Coordinates of C-alpha atoms in Angstrom, one line a residue:
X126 CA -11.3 -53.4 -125.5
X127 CA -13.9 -52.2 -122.9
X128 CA -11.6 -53.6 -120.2
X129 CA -8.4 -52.1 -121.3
X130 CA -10.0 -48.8 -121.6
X131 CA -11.2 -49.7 -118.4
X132 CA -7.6 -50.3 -116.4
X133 CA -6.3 -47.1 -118.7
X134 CA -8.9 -45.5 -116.9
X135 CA -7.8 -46.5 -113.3
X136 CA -4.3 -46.1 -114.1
X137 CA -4.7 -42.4 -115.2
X138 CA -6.9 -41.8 -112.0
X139 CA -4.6 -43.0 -109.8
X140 CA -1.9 -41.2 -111.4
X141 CA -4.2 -38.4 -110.9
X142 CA -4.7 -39.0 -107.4
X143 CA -0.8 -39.6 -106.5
X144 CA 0.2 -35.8 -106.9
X145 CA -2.4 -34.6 -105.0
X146 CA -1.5 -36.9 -102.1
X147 CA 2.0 -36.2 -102.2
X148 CA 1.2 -32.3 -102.7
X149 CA -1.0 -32.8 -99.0
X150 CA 1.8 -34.7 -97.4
X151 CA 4.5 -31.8 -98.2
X152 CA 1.5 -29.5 -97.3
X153 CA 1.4 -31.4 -94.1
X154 CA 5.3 -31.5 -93.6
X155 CA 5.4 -27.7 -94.1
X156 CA 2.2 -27.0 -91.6
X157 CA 4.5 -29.5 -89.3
X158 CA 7.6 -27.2 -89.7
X159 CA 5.7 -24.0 -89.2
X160 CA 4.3 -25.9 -85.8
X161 CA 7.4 -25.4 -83.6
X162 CA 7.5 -21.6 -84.6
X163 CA 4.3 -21.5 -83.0
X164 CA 5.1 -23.4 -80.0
X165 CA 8.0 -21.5 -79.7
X166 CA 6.5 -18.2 -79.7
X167 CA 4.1 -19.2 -77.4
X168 CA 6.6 -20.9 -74.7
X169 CA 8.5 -17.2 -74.9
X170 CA 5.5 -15.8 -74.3
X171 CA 4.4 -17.6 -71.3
X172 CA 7.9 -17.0 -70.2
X173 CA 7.6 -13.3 -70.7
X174 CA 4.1 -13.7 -68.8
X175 CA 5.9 -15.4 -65.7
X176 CA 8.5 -13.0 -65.7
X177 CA 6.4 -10.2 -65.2
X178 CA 4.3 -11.9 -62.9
X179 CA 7.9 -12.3 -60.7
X180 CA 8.5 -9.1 -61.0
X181 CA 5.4 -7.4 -59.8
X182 CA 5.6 -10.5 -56.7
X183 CA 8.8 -9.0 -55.7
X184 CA 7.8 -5.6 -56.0
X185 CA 4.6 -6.5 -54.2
X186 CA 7.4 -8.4 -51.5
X187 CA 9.1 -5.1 -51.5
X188 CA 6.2 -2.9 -50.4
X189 CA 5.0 -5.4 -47.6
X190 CA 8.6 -5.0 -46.3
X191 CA 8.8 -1.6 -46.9
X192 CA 5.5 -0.9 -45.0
X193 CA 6.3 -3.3 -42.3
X194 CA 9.3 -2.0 -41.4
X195 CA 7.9 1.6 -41.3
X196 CA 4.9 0.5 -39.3
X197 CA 7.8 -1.2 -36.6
X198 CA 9.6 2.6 -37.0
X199 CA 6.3 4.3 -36.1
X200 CA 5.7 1.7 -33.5
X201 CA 9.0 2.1 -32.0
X202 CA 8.9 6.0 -31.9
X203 CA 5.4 6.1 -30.5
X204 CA 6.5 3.9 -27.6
X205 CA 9.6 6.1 -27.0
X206 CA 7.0 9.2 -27.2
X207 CA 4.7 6.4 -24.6
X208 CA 7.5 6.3 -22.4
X209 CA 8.7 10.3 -22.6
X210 CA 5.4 11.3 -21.6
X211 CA 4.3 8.9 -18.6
X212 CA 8.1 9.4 -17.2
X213 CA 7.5 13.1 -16.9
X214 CA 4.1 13.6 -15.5
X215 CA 5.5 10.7 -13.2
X216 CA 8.4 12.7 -12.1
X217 CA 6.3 16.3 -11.8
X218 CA 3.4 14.1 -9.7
X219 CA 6.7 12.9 -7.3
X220 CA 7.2 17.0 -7.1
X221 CA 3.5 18.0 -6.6
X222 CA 2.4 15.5 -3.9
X223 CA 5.7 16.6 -2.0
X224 CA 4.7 20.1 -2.6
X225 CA 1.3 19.6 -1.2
X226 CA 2.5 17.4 1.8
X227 CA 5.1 20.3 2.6
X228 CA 2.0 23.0 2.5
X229 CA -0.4 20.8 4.7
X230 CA 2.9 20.5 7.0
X231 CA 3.8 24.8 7.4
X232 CA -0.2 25.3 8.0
X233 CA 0.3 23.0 10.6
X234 CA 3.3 24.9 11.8
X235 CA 2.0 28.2 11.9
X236 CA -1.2 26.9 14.0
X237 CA 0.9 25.4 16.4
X238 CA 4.4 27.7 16.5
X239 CA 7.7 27.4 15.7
X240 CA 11.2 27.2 17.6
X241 CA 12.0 29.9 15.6
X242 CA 8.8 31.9 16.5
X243 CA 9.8 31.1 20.2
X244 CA 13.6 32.5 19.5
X245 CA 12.5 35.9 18.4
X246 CA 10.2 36.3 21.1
X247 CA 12.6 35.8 24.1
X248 CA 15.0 38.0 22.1
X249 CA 12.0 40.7 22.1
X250 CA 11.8 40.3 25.8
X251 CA 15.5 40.3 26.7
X252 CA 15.4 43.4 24.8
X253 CA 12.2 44.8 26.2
X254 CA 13.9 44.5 29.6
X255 CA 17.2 46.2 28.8
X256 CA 15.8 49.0 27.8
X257 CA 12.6 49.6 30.6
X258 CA 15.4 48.4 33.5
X259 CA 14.9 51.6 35.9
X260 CA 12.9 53.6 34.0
X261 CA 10.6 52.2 32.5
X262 CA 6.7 52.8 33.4
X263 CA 4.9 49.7 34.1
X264 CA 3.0 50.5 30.6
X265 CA 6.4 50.6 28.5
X266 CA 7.7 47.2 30.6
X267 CA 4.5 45.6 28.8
X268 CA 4.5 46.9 25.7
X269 CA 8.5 46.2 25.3
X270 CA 8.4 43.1 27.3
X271 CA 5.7 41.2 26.7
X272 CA 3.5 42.9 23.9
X273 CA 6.7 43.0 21.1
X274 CA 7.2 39.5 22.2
X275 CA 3.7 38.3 21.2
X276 CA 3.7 40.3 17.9
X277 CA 7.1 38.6 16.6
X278 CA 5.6 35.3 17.7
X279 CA 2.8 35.9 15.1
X280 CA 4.4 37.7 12.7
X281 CA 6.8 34.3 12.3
X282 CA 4.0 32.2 12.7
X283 CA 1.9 34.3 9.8
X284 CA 4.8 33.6 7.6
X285 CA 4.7 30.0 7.6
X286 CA 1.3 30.5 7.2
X287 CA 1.6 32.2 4.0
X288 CA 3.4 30.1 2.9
X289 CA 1.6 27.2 3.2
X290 CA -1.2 28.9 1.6
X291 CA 1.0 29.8 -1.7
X292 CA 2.3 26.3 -2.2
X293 CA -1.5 24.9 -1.9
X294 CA -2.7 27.2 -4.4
X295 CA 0.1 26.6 -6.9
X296 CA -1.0 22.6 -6.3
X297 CA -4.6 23.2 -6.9
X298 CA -3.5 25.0 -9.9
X299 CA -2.1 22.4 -11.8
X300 CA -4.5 19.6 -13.5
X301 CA -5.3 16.5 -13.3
X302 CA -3.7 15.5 -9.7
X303 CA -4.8 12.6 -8.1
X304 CA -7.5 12.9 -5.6
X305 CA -5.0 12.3 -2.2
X306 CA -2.8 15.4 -3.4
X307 CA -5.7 17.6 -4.0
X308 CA -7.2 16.6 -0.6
X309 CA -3.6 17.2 0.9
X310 CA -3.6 20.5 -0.7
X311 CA -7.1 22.3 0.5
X312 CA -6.3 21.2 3.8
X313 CA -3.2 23.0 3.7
X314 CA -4.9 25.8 2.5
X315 CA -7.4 25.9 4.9
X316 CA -5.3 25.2 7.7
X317 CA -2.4 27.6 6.5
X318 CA -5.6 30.5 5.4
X319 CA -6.5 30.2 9.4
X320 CA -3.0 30.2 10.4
X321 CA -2.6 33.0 8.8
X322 CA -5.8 34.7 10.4
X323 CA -5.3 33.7 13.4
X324 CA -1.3 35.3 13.5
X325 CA -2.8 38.7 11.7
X326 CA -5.5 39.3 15.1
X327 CA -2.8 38.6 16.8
X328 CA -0.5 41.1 15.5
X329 CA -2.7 43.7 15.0
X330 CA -4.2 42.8 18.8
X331 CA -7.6 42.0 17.2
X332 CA -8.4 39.0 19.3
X333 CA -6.3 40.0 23.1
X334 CA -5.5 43.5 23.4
X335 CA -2.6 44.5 25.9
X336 CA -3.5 44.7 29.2
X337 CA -3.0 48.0 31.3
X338 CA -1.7 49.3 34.3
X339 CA -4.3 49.7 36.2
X340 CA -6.1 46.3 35.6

């Protein structure tokens, strides 16, 4: 009796025990069906993730692009603004050195006399001589003759000489020359400043006065 009671016994455990293992495999088989959900939810998220993460590398793409191609603008318009600038003082520098060349040239001019100075003055003495032909006291024959000769001489001479000295002082004036032109241009000065010294004592008889009659 002891050993039926026995196997009874077993038989009613392991009934016992047969529910509960079926119960935990459809436990398990529902946990395994509720798996892939979470997979799935998961997989979109990492595909949301790598989405956005494409989206802010393009945008990123976008600004590099967008920066480089303004940094090439900028480039592009400061070498054009490069170019305008050292094109014009390039041009004005041509103008200036020619400027100061001419200056250093008419100071030379007035020191030394002009064809034109030398036209004047035989056109003083032609005249000079028409009119003292005769009558003329030997005075009048040098003042008309010879004296209005001399003064047109340096009053074409101081000219130039003015001249030169204008066109020197508007070459000083302007900056940053190179050194040649500025050189170019106080010799003119000087040169045209005693130039025009020189033709003023002459006018004005400062330096030879007419001679007399009687000497």
């Amino acid at each position: 009796m002891r050993r039926m009671d026995t196997k009874t016994t077993e038989k009613t455990e392991e009934a016992a025990v047969r529910p509960d293992s079926g119960s935990t495999g459809a436990a398990a088989v529902a946990d395994g069906a509720d798996l892939p959900d979470e997979l799935r939810e998961d997989d979109r998220d990492a595909d949301r993730e790598d989405d956005r993460d494409a989206d802010r590398e393009d945008d990123r793409d976008a600004d590099r692009e967008d920066e480089g191609d303004a940094d090439f603008a900028s480039d592009e318009e400061a070498g054009d603004g490069a170019a305008g600038v050292t094109a014009g003082p390039e041009g004005t520098g041509v103008g200036v050195a020619a400027a100061a060349v001419v200056s250093a040239a008419l100071s030379v001019v007035a020191l030394t006399g002009t064809w034109t100075g030398r036209v004047v003055a035989e056109r003083e003495t032609l005249v000079g001589q028409i009119k003292t032909s005769g009558t003329g006291t030997p005075a009048q024959q040098i003042s008309e003759i010879y004296g209005d000769a001399w003064h047109s001489t340096a009053l074409v001479n101081g000219v130039f000489a003015l001249l030169a000295v204008i066109v020197a002082v508007l070459v000083l004036t302007l900056p940053r020359r190179p050194l040649w032109v500025r050189a170019t241009a106080v010799a003119g000065a000087v040169l045209g400043g005693l130039g025009l010294l020189l033709s003023a004592g002459t006018y004005f008889d400062l330096f030879l006065s007419l001679p007399t009659a009687g000497s």
